[in-house]
């Protein structure tokens, strides 16, 4: 719902991440990790990103969104599993001491810069 | 979606614990060996930063201010129309004046809520998020700005009435000590299952409008079971902000929280 705010931050952080010696470079690709519980709608984020990146080093960049599943670990018996529904109770030992290992990420993992000569890798 | 086959995969991954030095680069983006050449010939730069980093930094700053002022901060969230403002009015009436409270209230527009709450005598700061882009949540920097209007030395408790929304406010730390979510029995029983993150990040649920239960086919047990699955052990206070039924337990819980931090 706040995808525009997220898009603006992505653009800001990605722009900051261009090393000074490569100033002026354009970004070809931004690799994001987005947890399933992060409440980010990928289509909205792409739309906002496209609009907001105009005139920035991120203009025209491809957003690659890797969805991170909700991984839980039981503190009682140590079992680790991927949650398909929002139940934070261990199905083996019924412990309610469950730690969320992943699923809330909203991280920029890497960015890739336009090389000028060869940037025609296939999109995926 | 992942790396293309044949593409070099030289970068340390965020959660890759097989590399002992994986976290040695500190929080900031060190400039050494951060970029690699990909198979396509482009340069890839390791970033590994949380998108909401800026918010978390501001939230931490707010948290320090609250600690210095010895103020307990409650972030109150809910869907629109759950009765949050009425709940807050009645809550303030019970706490004041022995607990000195102030309120920050967020709305996309209008000052209706602030006007209602000001009657309690508590200082109220209204935030209309349209000044900040019509946001769907209160971010830490908005709270920071609102703190200009509040004397933290003069209060024990700050309640932030967040924007009515069960999605976004759950994502944004504002520097609070505890979070509560207000849900009403006129909403569907499946609300917690639909918005699990909200219930997961909260410390208590207020299930409001219980005075309407006789007129509804509401499965109270099912809701409690769903909430217990998402956040085992979280207290669920069944209240009616209209009749103040169930308020004793809720107020006791809140007083305990304030006392634990503030010492009064």
CSV table of C-alpha atoms in Angstrom, one decimal, chain A residues 1-2 6 9-10 12-13 16-22 25 29 31-33 37-39 46 64-66 86-89 96 98-101 104-115 118-119 121-122 124, chain B residues 1-4 7 11-15 29 31 34-35 38-54 135-137 165 167-168 170-172 192-193 196-197 200-201 226 228-232:
chain,number,residue,atom,x,y,z
A,1,UNK,CA,0.0,0.0,0.0
A,2,UNK,CA,3.0,2.2,0.6
A,6,UNK,CA,9.3,2.0,-0.9
A,9,UNK,CA,13.7,4.5,-0.9
A,10,UNK,CA,14.8,1.8,-3.4
A,12,UNK,CA,17.6,6.5,-3.2
A,13,UNK,CA,19.6,3.6,-1.8
A,16,UNK,CA,23.8,5.9,-3.2
A,17,UNK,CA,25.3,2.4,-3.8
A,18,UNK,CA,27.0,3.4,-7.1
A,19,UNK,CA,30.6,3.8,-6.1
A,20,UNK,CA,32.0,7.3,-6.5
A,21,UNK,CA,34.5,6.2,-9.1
A,22,UNK,CA,31.6,5.0,-11.3
A,25,UNK,CA,26.6,5.1,-14.4
A,29,UNK,CA,19.0,-4.1,-12.6
A,31,UNK,CA,17.8,-7.3,-7.1
A,32,UNK,CA,15.4,-7.1,-4.2
A,33,UNK,CA,14.5,-9.7,-1.6
A,37,UNK,CA,4.9,-11.2,4.9
A,38,UNK,CA,6.2,-7.8,3.9
A,39,UNK,CA,2.9,-6.7,2.4
A,46,UNK,CA,7.1,-1.9,-10.4
A,64,UNK,CA,14.1,-8.3,-9.9
A,65,UNK,CA,12.0,-9.4,-7.0
A,66,UNK,CA,12.9,-12.6,-5.2
A,86,UNK,CA,-0.3,-17.8,9.4
A,87,UNK,CA,0.0,-20.4,12.2
A,88,UNK,CA,2.9,-19.9,14.4
A,89,UNK,CA,2.6,-23.1,16.4
A,96,UNK,CA,4.2,-21.8,20.7
A,98,UNK,CA,8.3,-20.1,17.3
A,99,UNK,CA,10.9,-17.8,15.7
A,100,UNK,CA,10.4,-16.3,12.3
A,101,UNK,CA,13.6,-16.9,10.4
A,104,UNK,CA,9.7,-10.0,6.5
A,105,UNK,CA,12.6,-9.0,4.3
A,106,UNK,CA,12.5,-5.9,2.3
A,107,UNK,CA,16.1,-5.7,1.2
A,108,UNK,CA,18.1,-4.5,-1.7
A,109,UNK,CA,20.5,-7.3,-2.3
A,110,UNK,CA,22.6,-6.1,-5.3
A,111,UNK,CA,22.4,-3.7,-8.1
A,112,UNK,CA,23.9,-4.1,-11.6
A,113,UNK,CA,25.2,-1.3,-13.7
A,114,UNK,CA,24.7,-0.7,-17.3
A,115,UNK,CA,28.0,-1.5,-19.0
A,118,UNK,CA,27.0,-5.2,-23.5
A,119,UNK,CA,23.8,-5.0,-21.6
A,121,UNK,CA,21.2,-10.1,-21.3
A,122,UNK,CA,17.8,-11.8,-21.5
A,124,UNK,CA,14.1,-13.3,-16.4
B,1,UNK,CA,13.7,-14.7,-11.0
B,2,UNK,CA,16.9,-15.8,-9.5
B,3,UNK,CA,20.3,-15.6,-11.0
B,4,UNK,CA,20.6,-16.7,-14.5
B,7,UNK,CA,25.9,-15.9,-14.5
B,11,UNK,CA,28.7,-12.3,-3.9
B,12,UNK,CA,28.1,-13.1,-0.4
B,13,UNK,CA,24.5,-13.7,0.4
B,14,UNK,CA,22.8,-12.0,3.3
B,15,UNK,CA,22.0,-15.2,5.1
B,29,UNK,CA,28.4,-0.5,2.4
B,31,UNK,CA,33.6,0.0,-1.0
B,34,UNK,CA,31.8,-4.9,-3.6
B,35,UNK,CA,31.6,-5.2,-7.3
B,38,UNK,CA,28.6,-10.5,-14.4
B,39,UNK,CA,28.5,-12.9,-17.3
B,40,UNK,CA,26.6,-10.2,-19.3
B,41,UNK,CA,29.6,-7.9,-18.8
B,42,UNK,CA,27.8,-5.5,-16.4
B,43,UNK,CA,29.1,-4.7,-13.0
B,44,UNK,CA,27.2,-5.9,-10.0
B,45,UNK,CA,27.4,-4.1,-6.7
B,46,UNK,CA,26.6,-5.6,-3.4
B,47,UNK,CA,24.2,-3.4,-1.5
B,48,UNK,CA,22.5,-5.6,1.2
B,49,UNK,CA,20.5,-2.9,2.8
B,50,UNK,CA,17.0,-2.8,4.2
B,51,UNK,CA,14.8,-0.6,2.2
B,52,UNK,CA,13.2,0.8,5.3
B,53,UNK,CA,16.6,1.5,7.0
B,54,UNK,CA,15.9,5.2,7.1
B,135,UNK,CA,0.3,8.0,3.6
B,136,UNK,CA,-1.3,4.9,4.8
B,137,UNK,CA,0.7,4.7,8.0
B,165,UNK,CA,-5.2,0.3,8.2
B,167,UNK,CA,-1.5,-3.6,6.5
B,168,UNK,CA,1.1,-0.8,6.4
B,170,UNK,CA,2.6,-3.1,11.0
B,171,UNK,CA,5.7,-2.5,8.9
B,172,UNK,CA,6.8,0.8,10.4
B,192,UNK,CA,-6.5,-11.8,11.8
B,193,UNK,CA,-5.9,-14.5,9.2
B,196,UNK,CA,-1.4,-11.9,10.1
B,197,UNK,CA,1.6,-9.6,10.2
B,200,UNK,CA,2.1,-11.0,14.8
B,201,UNK,CA,3.8,-7.7,15.6
B,226,UNK,CA,-6.9,-17.7,14.9
B,228,UNK,CA,-3.7,-17.7,19.3
B,229,UNK,CA,-2.2,-19.4,16.2
B,230,UNK,CA,-0.6,-16.2,14.9
B,231,UNK,CA,0.6,-14.8,18.2
B,232,UNK,CA,0.4,-17.5,20.9
